[in-house]
GROMACS .gro file of C-alpha atoms in nm:
model
  445
    1MET     CA    1   2.366   0.313   0.659
    2SER     CA    2   2.453   0.275   0.996
    3VAL     CA    3   2.295   0.309   1.339
    4ALA     CA    4   2.555   0.614   1.466
    5LYS     CA    5   2.378   0.865   1.667
    6GLY     CA    6   2.430   0.829   2.016
    7GLY     CA    7   2.538   0.464   1.982
    8THR     CA    8   2.387   0.125   2.014
    9ALA     CA    9   2.330   0.216   2.415
   10ALA     CA   10   2.131   0.514   2.329
   11LEU     CA   11   1.918   0.303   2.035
   12ARG     CA   12   1.843   0.057   2.321
   13GLU     CA   13   1.698   0.329   2.536
   14THR     CA   14   1.460   0.425   2.250
   15LEU     CA   15   1.357   0.084   2.170
   16GLN     CA   16   1.285   0.020   2.547
   17ALA     CA   17   1.082   0.347   2.507
   18LYS     CA   18   0.925   0.271   2.200
   19LEU     CA   19   0.838  -0.105   2.167
   20ASP     CA   20   0.516  -0.236   2.327
   21TYR     CA   21   0.689  -0.480   2.612
   22GLU     CA   22   0.360  -0.692   2.620
   23GLN     CA   23   0.355  -0.722   2.261
   24LEU     CA   24   0.709  -0.853   2.276
   25THR     CA   25   0.598  -1.137   2.539
   26ASN     CA   26   0.299  -1.221   2.389
   27CYS     CA   27   0.485  -1.420   2.108
   28MET     CA   28   0.465  -1.779   2.215
   29ARG     CA   29   0.785  -1.881   1.959
   30CYS     CA   30   0.532  -2.115   1.796
   31GLY     CA   31   0.649  -2.084   1.456
   32PHE     CA   32   0.303  -2.038   1.290
   33CYS     CA   33   0.376  -1.742   1.128
   34LEU     CA   34   0.705  -1.901   0.966
   35PRO     CA   35   0.521  -2.035   0.647
   36ALA     CA   36   0.339  -1.685   0.625
   37CYS     CA   37   0.608  -1.513   0.596
   38PRO     CA   38   0.757  -1.407   0.238
   39THR     CA   39   1.130  -1.323   0.332
   40PHE     CA   40   1.146  -1.667   0.554
   41LYS     CA   41   0.987  -1.859   0.263
   42GLU     CA   42   1.268  -1.716   0.024
   43THR     CA   43   1.566  -1.781   0.270
   44GLY     CA   44   1.493  -2.014   0.548
   45VAL     CA   45   1.683  -1.786   0.763
   46GLU     CA   46   1.511  -1.787   1.131
   47ALA     CA   47   1.623  -1.396   1.157
   48GLU     CA   48   1.410  -1.345   0.843
   49SER     CA   49   1.106  -1.441   1.007
   50PRO     CA   50   0.848  -1.277   1.226
   51ARG     CA   51   0.949  -1.477   1.512
   52GLY     CA   52   1.297  -1.412   1.452
   53ARG     CA   53   1.272  -1.069   1.445
   54ILE     CA   54   1.058  -1.018   1.777
   55SER     CA   55   1.367  -1.211   1.928
   56LEU     CA   56   1.588  -0.961   1.834
   57MET     CA   57   1.363  -0.682   1.924
   58LYS     CA   58   1.339  -0.827   2.289
   59ALA     CA   59   1.694  -0.938   2.300
   60ALA     CA   60   1.791  -0.573   2.204
   61VAL     CA   61   1.524  -0.431   2.497
   62ASP     CA   62   1.678  -0.674   2.741
   63GLY     CA   63   2.039  -0.589   2.687
   64LEU     CA   64   2.133  -0.930   2.560
   65MET     CA   65   2.258  -0.802   2.216
   66GLU     CA   66   2.358  -0.460   2.042
   67PRO     CA   67   2.133  -0.324   1.801
   68ASN     CA   68   2.376  -0.257   1.568
   69VAL     CA   69   2.402  -0.252   1.188
   70MET     CA   70   2.274  -0.630   1.152
   71PHE     CA   71   1.948  -0.527   1.382
   72GLU     CA   72   1.875  -0.261   1.155
   73GLU     CA   73   1.895  -0.435   0.831
   74GLN     CA   74   1.626  -0.681   0.965
   75MET     CA   75   1.409  -0.456   1.047
   76ASN     CA   76   1.411  -0.306   0.724
   77HIS     CA   77   1.419  -0.618   0.504
   78CYS     CA   78   1.071  -0.723   0.642
   79LEU     CA   79   0.813  -0.644   0.393
   80GLY     CA   80   0.542  -0.510   0.635
   81CYS     CA   81   0.284  -0.733   0.428
   82ARG     CA   82   0.130  -0.855   0.818
   83ALA     CA   83   0.045  -1.194   0.670
   84CYS     CA   84   0.187  -1.332   1.022
   85GLU     CA   85  -0.099  -1.159   1.170
   86PRO     CA   86  -0.380  -1.400   1.078
   87ALA     CA   87  -0.146  -1.691   1.111
   88CYS     CA   88  -0.086  -1.620   1.500
   89PRO     CA   89  -0.244  -1.761   1.762
   90ALA     CA   90  -0.167  -1.539   2.029
   91ASP     CA   91  -0.283  -1.207   1.827
   92VAL     CA   92   0.071  -1.056   1.860
   93LYS     CA   93   0.060  -0.704   1.663
   94TYR     CA   94   0.374  -0.742   1.462
   95GLY     CA   95   0.301  -0.486   1.235
   96GLN     CA   96   0.275  -0.233   1.534
   97LEU     CA   97   0.593  -0.371   1.647
   98ILE     CA   98   0.816  -0.337   1.312
   99GLU     CA   99   0.670   0.004   1.258
  100GLN     CA  100   0.759   0.082   1.677
  101ALA     CA  101   1.118  -0.062   1.574
  102ARG     CA  102   1.168   0.154   1.228
  103GLU     CA  103   1.094   0.462   1.427
  104ALA     CA  104   1.339   0.403   1.692
  105VAL     CA  105   1.608   0.297   1.426
  106GLU     CA  106   1.540   0.581   1.211
  107LEU     CA  107   1.612   0.813   1.497
  108HIS     CA  108   1.949   0.699   1.534
  109THR     CA  109   2.047   0.664   1.192
  110THR     CA  110   2.269   0.942   1.112
  111GLN     CA  111   2.462   0.804   0.810
  112HIS     CA  112   2.230   0.749   0.542
  113ARG     CA  113   2.353   0.818   0.176
  114TRP     CA  114   2.376   1.133   0.047
  115TRP     CA  115   2.096   1.056  -0.202
  116VAL     CA  116   1.881   0.871   0.027
  117LYS     CA  117   1.882   1.150   0.260
  118GLY     CA  118   1.760   1.389  -0.043
  119VAL     CA  119   1.507   1.102  -0.164
  120ARG     CA  120   1.340   1.088   0.243
  121LYS     CA  121   1.324   1.468   0.281
  122ALA     CA  122   1.193   1.525  -0.062
  123VAL     CA  123   0.930   1.254  -0.071
  124PHE     CA  124   0.823   1.229   0.310
  125LYS     CA  125   0.808   1.610   0.386
  126GLN     CA  126   0.804   1.803   0.043
  127LEU     CA  127   0.606   1.624  -0.178
  128PHE     CA  128   0.367   1.333  -0.037
  129PRO     CA  129   0.196   1.603   0.243
  130HIS     CA  130   0.121   1.852  -0.042
  131GLN     CA  131  -0.141   1.766  -0.287
  132HIS     CA  132  -0.062   2.061  -0.536
  133ARG     CA  133   0.323   1.927  -0.544
  134MET     CA  134   0.152   1.600  -0.598
  135ARG     CA  135  -0.013   1.724  -0.935
  136LEU     CA  136   0.308   1.919  -1.037
  137LEU     CA  137   0.489   1.589  -0.990
  138GLY     CA  138   0.180   1.433  -1.271
  139ALA     CA  139   0.224   1.743  -1.461
  140ALA     CA  140   0.599   1.726  -1.498
  141MET     CA  141   0.561   1.339  -1.527
  142ASN     CA  142   0.315   1.368  -1.839
  143VAL     CA  143   0.564   1.606  -2.005
  144TYR     CA  144   0.809   1.369  -1.918
  145LYS     CA  145   0.647   1.096  -2.161
  146LYS     CA  146   0.477   1.299  -2.427
  147SER     CA  147   0.767   1.546  -2.494
  148GLY     CA  148   1.031   1.289  -2.650
  149VAL     CA  149   1.241   1.304  -2.312
  150GLN     CA  150   1.133   0.947  -2.228
  151THR     CA  151   1.244   0.789  -2.545
  152LEU     CA  152   1.563   0.976  -2.496
  153ILE     CA  153   1.625   0.812  -2.175
  154ARG     CA  154   1.546   0.511  -2.271
  155LYS     CA  155   1.723   0.468  -2.619
  156THR     CA  156   2.065   0.611  -2.385
  157ASN     CA  157   1.986   0.392  -2.103
  158ALA     CA  158   2.037   0.699  -1.883
  159VAL     CA  159   1.819   0.551  -1.595
  160GLY     CA  160   2.001   0.214  -1.603
  161MET     CA  161   2.335   0.364  -1.524
  162PHE     CA  162   2.217   0.454  -1.157
  163SER     CA  163   1.986   0.159  -1.115
  164SER     CA  164   1.877  -0.117  -1.315
  165GLN     CA  165   1.574  -0.128  -1.070
  166LEU     CA  166   1.480   0.209  -1.133
  167ALA     CA  167   1.517   0.152  -1.504
  168SER     CA  168   1.286  -0.146  -1.501
  169MET     CA  169   1.038   0.086  -1.295
  170GLU     CA  170   1.069   0.356  -1.543
  171ARG     CA  171   0.961   0.139  -1.793
  172ILE     CA  172   0.614   0.033  -1.661
  173LEU     CA  173   0.537   0.384  -1.526
  174PRO     CA  174   0.155   0.449  -1.617
  175ASP     CA  175   0.027   0.757  -1.783
  176ALA     CA  176   0.041   1.035  -1.506
  177SER     CA  177  -0.193   1.336  -1.499
  178GLY     CA  178  -0.194   1.720  -1.347
  179LYS     CA  179  -0.504   1.666  -1.266
  180GLY     CA  180  -0.626   1.520  -0.968
  181ILE     CA  181  -1.019   1.350  -0.908
  182VAL     CA  182  -1.153   1.725  -0.773
  183GLU     CA  183  -0.987   1.900  -1.088
  184ILE     CA  184  -1.197   1.654  -1.311
  185MET     CA  185  -1.498   1.578  -1.145
  186GLY     CA  186  -1.510   1.822  -0.843
  187THR     CA  187  -1.582   1.752  -0.454
  188ARG     CA  188  -1.949   1.604  -0.522
  189VAL     CA  189  -2.082   1.380  -0.754
  190ALA     CA  190  -2.464   1.270  -0.682
  191ALA     CA  191  -2.615   0.922  -0.662
  192LYS     CA  192  -2.780   0.787  -0.940
  193GLY     CA  193  -3.129   0.647  -0.914
  194GLU     CA  194  -3.202   0.584  -0.546
  195LYS     CA  195  -2.984   0.699  -0.293
  196HIS     CA  196  -2.815   0.455  -0.025
  197GLY     CA  197  -2.585   0.676   0.140
  198THR     CA  198  -2.292   0.904   0.156
  199VAL     CA  199  -1.979   0.824   0.141
  200GLY     CA  200  -1.623   1.038   0.129
  201MET     CA  201  -1.358   0.956  -0.121
  202PHE     CA  202  -1.024   0.911  -0.023
  203ARG     CA  203  -0.825   1.022  -0.339
  204GLY     CA  204  -0.471   0.965  -0.203
  205CYS     CA  205  -0.165   1.088  -0.329
  206LEU     CA  206   0.001   0.871  -0.573
  207MET     CA  207  -0.344   0.746  -0.647
  208ASP     CA  208  -0.460   1.113  -0.743
  209VAL     CA  209  -0.202   1.170  -0.995
  210MET     CA  210  -0.085   0.824  -1.142
  211PHE     CA  211  -0.398   0.658  -1.137
  212THR     CA  212  -0.642   0.942  -1.191
  213GLU     CA  213  -0.877   0.741  -1.451
  214THR     CA  214  -0.869   0.442  -1.167
  215ASN     CA  215  -1.027   0.708  -0.908
  216ARG     CA  216  -1.245   0.867  -1.169
  217LYS     CA  217  -1.398   0.514  -1.248
  218THR     CA  218  -1.411   0.431  -0.875
  219VAL     CA  219  -1.633   0.759  -0.803
  220GLU     CA  220  -1.805   0.637  -1.122
  221LEU     CA  221  -1.904   0.314  -0.986
  222LEU     CA  222  -1.983   0.431  -0.606
  223SER     CA  223  -2.206   0.663  -0.815
  224GLU     CA  224  -2.391   0.402  -0.997
  225ALA     CA  225  -2.426   0.200  -0.684
  226GLY     CA  226  -2.617   0.462  -0.514
  227PHE     CA  227  -2.413   0.680  -0.327
  228ASP     CA  228  -2.357   1.051  -0.311
  229VAL     CA  229  -1.968   1.086  -0.305
  230VAL     CA  230  -1.796   1.357  -0.138
  231ILE     CA  231  -1.461   1.439  -0.221
  232PRO     CA  232  -1.292   1.662   0.031
  233GLU     CA  233  -1.077   1.898  -0.114
  234ALA     CA  234  -0.873   1.947   0.237
  235GLN     CA  235  -0.755   1.563   0.261
  236ASN     CA  236  -0.377   1.492   0.218
  237CYS     CA  237  -0.155   1.181   0.216
  238CYS     CA  238  -0.273   0.889   0.438
  239GLY     CA  239   0.067   0.848   0.599
  240ALA     CA  240   0.122   0.489   0.555
  241LEU     CA  241   0.499   0.529   0.389
  242HIS     CA  242   0.574   0.737   0.694
  243ALA     CA  243   0.463   0.493   0.935
  244HIS     CA  244   0.653   0.221   0.777
  245SER     CA  245   0.946   0.406   0.690
  246GLY     CA  246   1.038   0.512   1.078
  247GLU     CA  247   0.853   0.861   1.002
  248LYS     CA  248   0.564   0.836   1.294
  249GLU     CA  249   0.542   1.175   1.389
  250GLN     CA  250   0.459   1.314   1.020
  251ALA     CA  251   0.220   1.040   0.970
  252LYS     CA  252   0.017   1.145   1.314
  253GLU     CA  253   0.003   1.488   1.165
  254LEU     CA  254  -0.102   1.392   0.837
  255ALA     CA  255  -0.368   1.175   1.006
  256LYS     CA  256  -0.520   1.450   1.197
  257HIS     CA  257  -0.557   1.638   0.883
  258ASN     CA  258  -0.775   1.355   0.736
  259ILE     CA  259  -0.957   1.306   1.020
  260ARG     CA  260  -1.081   1.682   1.029
  261ALA     CA  261  -1.142   1.697   0.654
  262PHE     CA  262  -1.361   1.383   0.667
  263GLN     CA  263  -1.572   1.468   0.995
  264GLU     CA  264  -1.645   1.796   0.854
  265ALA     CA  265  -1.781   1.597   0.508
  266GLY     CA  266  -2.029   1.450   0.737
  267VAL     CA  267  -1.987   1.075   0.553
  268ASP     CA  268  -2.147   0.729   0.621
  269PHE     CA  269  -1.837   0.559   0.512
  270ILE     CA  270  -1.480   0.656   0.395
  271VAL     CA  271  -1.385   0.470   0.061
  272SER     CA  272  -1.054   0.359  -0.009
  273ASN     CA  273  -0.927   0.170  -0.331
  274ALA     CA  274  -0.574   0.162  -0.240
  275GLY     CA  275  -0.521  -0.143   0.004
  276GLY     CA  276  -0.185   0.031   0.152
  277CYS     CA  277  -0.378   0.332   0.225
  278GLY     CA  278  -0.687   0.153   0.396
  279ALA     CA  279  -0.507  -0.040   0.584
  280ILE     CA  280  -0.355   0.290   0.769
  281LEU     CA  281  -0.684   0.471   0.757
  282VAL     CA  282  -0.821   0.179   0.960
  283GLU     CA  283  -0.569   0.218   1.230
  284TYR     CA  284  -0.575   0.570   1.289
  285ASP     CA  285  -0.743   0.497   1.630
  286HIS     CA  286  -0.418   0.298   1.705
  287LEU     CA  287  -0.181   0.560   1.544
  288LEU     CA  288  -0.302   0.838   1.784
  289HIS     CA  289  -0.374   0.623   2.070
  290GLU     CA  290  -0.119   0.836   2.294
  291GLU     CA  291  -0.319   1.129   2.214
  292PRO     CA  292  -0.656   1.120   2.391
  293GLU     CA  293  -0.796   1.455   2.268
  294TRP     CA  294  -0.783   1.263   1.960
  295HIS     CA  295  -0.928   0.935   2.095
  296ASP     CA  296  -1.288   0.971   1.970
  297GLN     CA  297  -1.223   1.166   1.636
  298ALA     CA  298  -0.976   0.877   1.543
  299ILE     CA  299  -1.223   0.591   1.637
  300TRP     CA  300  -1.499   0.763   1.440
  301PHE     CA  301  -1.269   0.782   1.174
  302ALA     CA  302  -1.154   0.435   1.152
  303LYS     CA  303  -1.482   0.251   1.194
  304ARG     CA  304  -1.577   0.383   0.901
  305VAL     CA  305  -1.313   0.319   0.634
  306LYS     CA  306  -1.398   0.063   0.362
  307ASP     CA  307  -1.242  -0.073   0.064
  308ILE     CA  308  -1.415  -0.012  -0.262
  309SER     CA  309  -1.482  -0.372  -0.330
  310THR     CA  310  -1.631  -0.425   0.011
  311ILE     CA  311  -1.866  -0.151  -0.035
  312LEU     CA  312  -1.954  -0.247  -0.352
  313ALA     CA  313  -2.009  -0.622  -0.220
  314GLU     CA  314  -2.158  -0.547   0.094
  315LYS     CA  315  -2.397  -0.180   0.049
  316GLY     CA  316  -2.578  -0.013  -0.216
  317ARG     CA  317  -2.725  -0.112  -0.501
  318PRO     CA  318  -2.592  -0.449  -0.689
  319LEU     CA  319  -2.425  -0.372  -0.998
  320GLN     CA  320  -2.482  -0.529  -1.320
  321TYR     CA  321  -2.169  -0.688  -1.560
  322ALA     CA  322  -2.134  -0.748  -1.907
  323ALA     CA  323  -1.971  -1.078  -1.991
  324LEU     CA  324  -1.609  -1.071  -2.174
  325PRO     CA  325  -1.613  -1.017  -2.528
  326GLN     CA  326  -1.659  -1.340  -2.760
  327ASP     CA  327  -1.307  -1.316  -2.878
  328GLN     CA  328  -1.160  -1.323  -2.534
  329GLY     CA  329  -1.411  -1.594  -2.481
  330THR     CA  330  -1.138  -1.810  -2.360
  331ALA     CA  331  -0.972  -1.519  -2.141
  332ARG     CA  332  -0.923  -1.595  -1.813
  333VAL     CA  333  -0.906  -1.360  -1.479
  334THR     CA  334  -0.724  -1.403  -1.166
  335TYR     CA  335  -0.665  -1.182  -0.834
  336GLN     CA  336  -0.344  -1.094  -0.691
  337ASP     CA  337  -0.424  -1.028  -0.322
  338SER     CA  338  -0.295  -0.673  -0.179
  339CYS     CA  339  -0.168  -0.773   0.180
  340HIS     CA  340  -0.291  -0.504   0.370
  341LEU     CA  341  -0.634  -0.513   0.228
  342ARG     CA  342  -0.621  -0.879   0.297
  343ASN     CA  343  -0.439  -0.919   0.657
  344VAL     CA  344  -0.546  -0.571   0.790
  345MET     CA  345  -0.860  -0.453   0.662
  346LYS     CA  346  -1.019  -0.859   0.634
  347GLY     CA  347  -1.102  -0.786   0.301
  348GLY     CA  348  -1.005  -1.056   0.082
  349GLN     CA  349  -1.327  -1.235  -0.014
  350ALA     CA  350  -1.478  -0.941  -0.173
  351PRO     CA  351  -1.262  -0.845  -0.457
  352ARG     CA  352  -1.314  -1.233  -0.528
  353GLN     CA  353  -1.716  -1.201  -0.494
  354LEU     CA  354  -1.724  -0.902  -0.742
  355LEU     CA  355  -1.482  -1.078  -0.994
  356GLN     CA  356  -1.673  -1.382  -1.030
  357GLN     CA  357  -2.005  -1.172  -1.058
  358ALA     CA  358  -1.851  -0.976  -1.349
  359ALA     CA  359  -1.631  -1.248  -1.481
  360GLY     CA  360  -1.815  -1.543  -1.452
  361GLY     CA  361  -1.654  -1.874  -1.542
  362ALA     CA  362  -1.341  -1.699  -1.675
  363TYR     CA  363  -1.229  -1.647  -1.278
  364VAL     CA  364  -0.967  -1.870  -1.182
  365GLU     CA  365  -0.789  -1.859  -0.798
  366MET     CA  366  -0.451  -1.826  -0.885
  367LYS     CA  367  -0.182  -2.075  -0.646
  368ASP     CA  368  -0.095  -1.872  -0.361
  369ALA     CA  369  -0.273  -1.510  -0.455
  370GLY     CA  370  -0.265  -1.387  -0.067
  371SER     CA  371   0.108  -1.404  -0.083
  372CYS     CA  372   0.320  -1.098  -0.125
  373CYS     CA  373   0.431  -0.965  -0.447
  374GLY     CA  374   0.701  -0.792  -0.399
  375SER     CA  375   0.627  -0.437  -0.388
  376ALA     CA  376   0.519  -0.374  -0.053
  377GLY     CA  377   0.518   0.037  -0.072
  378ILE     CA  378   0.864   0.156  -0.179
  379TYR     CA  379   1.025  -0.179  -0.062
  380ASN     CA  380   1.122  -0.266  -0.424
  381MET     CA  381   1.309   0.005  -0.446
  382THR     CA  382   1.485  -0.033  -0.130
  383GLN     CA  383   1.517  -0.421  -0.146
  384PRO     CA  384   1.527  -0.472  -0.494
  385GLU     CA  385   1.730  -0.827  -0.477
  386MET     CA  386   1.459  -0.969  -0.234
  387SER     CA  387   1.132  -0.785  -0.420
  388ASN     CA  388   1.283  -0.938  -0.727
  389GLN     CA  389   1.308  -1.287  -0.591
  390ILE     CA  390   0.963  -1.265  -0.471
  391LEU     CA  391   0.801  -1.156  -0.785
  392GLU     CA  392   0.982  -1.399  -0.980
  393HIS     CA  393   0.794  -1.679  -0.762
  394LYS     CA  394   0.473  -1.476  -0.819
  395MET     CA  395   0.518  -1.452  -1.213
  396GLU     CA  396   0.555  -1.844  -1.178
  397ASN     CA  397   0.192  -1.859  -1.011
  398VAL     CA  398   0.007  -1.637  -1.255
  399ASN     CA  399   0.187  -1.804  -1.580
  400ALA     CA  400   0.075  -2.140  -1.424
  401ALA     CA  401  -0.276  -2.012  -1.393
  402GLY     CA  402  -0.275  -1.903  -1.778
  403VAL     CA  403  -0.477  -1.560  -1.765
  404ARG     CA  404  -0.507  -1.273  -1.980
  405TYR     CA  405  -0.605  -1.026  -1.664
  406VAL     CA  406  -0.426  -1.026  -1.343
  407VAL     CA  407  -0.654  -0.777  -1.135
  408THR     CA  408  -0.519  -0.586  -0.800
  409SER     CA  409  -0.628  -0.397  -0.537
  410ASN     CA  410  -0.356  -0.139  -0.462
  411PRO     CA  411  -0.128   0.097  -0.689
  412GLY     CA  412   0.181  -0.064  -0.563
  413CYS     CA  413   0.077  -0.451  -0.655
  414HIS     CA  414  -0.050  -0.303  -0.965
  415LEU     CA  415   0.293  -0.166  -1.073
  416GLN     CA  416   0.466  -0.491  -0.930
  417MET     CA  417   0.260  -0.723  -1.148
  418LYS     CA  418   0.307  -0.486  -1.474
  419LEU     CA  419   0.682  -0.497  -1.391
  420GLY     CA  420   0.643  -0.869  -1.347
  421ILE     CA  421   0.473  -0.904  -1.729
  422GLU     CA  422   0.727  -0.672  -1.848
  423LYS     CA  423   0.976  -0.891  -1.751
  424HIS     CA  424   0.846  -1.216  -1.833
  425GLY     CA  425   0.776  -1.066  -2.232
  426CYS     CA  426   0.410  -1.115  -2.151
  427SER     CA  427   0.303  -0.775  -2.247
  428GLY     CA  428   0.119  -0.824  -2.565
  429GLN     CA  429  -0.048  -1.172  -2.402
  430MET     CA  430  -0.166  -1.047  -2.043
  431GLU     CA  431  -0.262  -0.713  -1.851
  432ALA     CA  432  -0.257  -0.612  -1.499
  433LEU     CA  433  -0.528  -0.403  -1.380
  434HIS     CA  434  -0.696  -0.238  -1.090
  435ILE     CA  435  -1.047  -0.390  -0.967
  436ALA     CA  436  -1.205  -0.076  -1.042
  437ASP     CA  437  -1.075  -0.022  -1.379
  438PHE     CA  438  -1.210  -0.418  -1.431
  439LEU     CA  439  -1.538  -0.346  -1.295
  440TYR     CA  440  -1.629  -0.010  -1.445
  441ASP     CA  441  -1.518  -0.150  -1.773
  442ARG     CA  442  -1.791  -0.397  -1.781
  443LEU     CA  443  -2.050  -0.237  -1.600
  444VAL     CA  444  -2.372  -0.237  -1.772
  445ARG     CA  445  -2.590   0.101  -1.743
   0.00000   0.00000   0.00000
């Protein structure tokens, strides 16, 4: 694709309007972000670093360079993992800058390939915002898997003829469902034992149909910890993929809908079990900061958002977990961080605390566990070469740890680690699990 609509001059004007110039000038060019950035570590190219991309943004705004195709490619090559933010001594809000730049680029991009246009429209406008359509997708995926069509597709390599990356992802698809968590458990699940509070469960869109069992186990864990769990039926997609892909206005509308749904539910906390969702939910106040009429509601929402690990580690009744079975006594467990849970929600310690409780001495800290796995929303589909390169280095660390279980806190990370395990031929010896699944399966009731 290329920047075309109105030309580079028009794009510069939009960048000038969208980008927070104060944040651009806050960057001291110190380079502390360089070793934290996955794309810079892979390439060693300055433009592939946060510092380099900020320099490109500022140069484009200041009229020192044309915001051309190369500019657009660098904005899109960023994973958005935001590992640079904790490393930055000036507290530059890089995540906000990259989203502002992508929004500007998207407004001026008219030459998406035809299939990209179709996919973007289907995903961002026709599918993710509508929960009932997501359930239809889940039902269709279930039929695809059980009807024999999947077997035929794999035998003929029909998907591989279009994209080898898509074929690889197809092989690790989870069991989807046409029923979401509300259809299975209702909109309220009572606390077991003494009540410690009321939480709202953010069910997500992909989580609700592709990881329905993980959502169910999340609700069960919360109930066991002493929480009444409310699952507002009116909630919708969090808007993360929209915001990361330049569809910011639609992300705002989705945010407003969710704020209304959870305010009406009257909850103490809003619990997410997907790091990518949680990171935008906790920043709804920034997403809507230009709309003063939403100021108080957005702050109310954002300050209540917690990851499932944080809630279980810090609130409610402590849970007891059984030791790993004797025949797996030598099996070890490690944790792959969700970038957004670690870097945005500052929730890197709680999952480790829970895993140490549940796995005991079997827990092992993997080298560079906090570095990105290469999933990054839909990055592994839009930038497969870089994604696979990052995944390959991640699998080197996983294999070196010698573990039986790789535990994650985000559906994208979960699928990416499954992909790595599949590519390395380790499916029989290693398993990727969401932390809610791992904890629930070892829960002592």
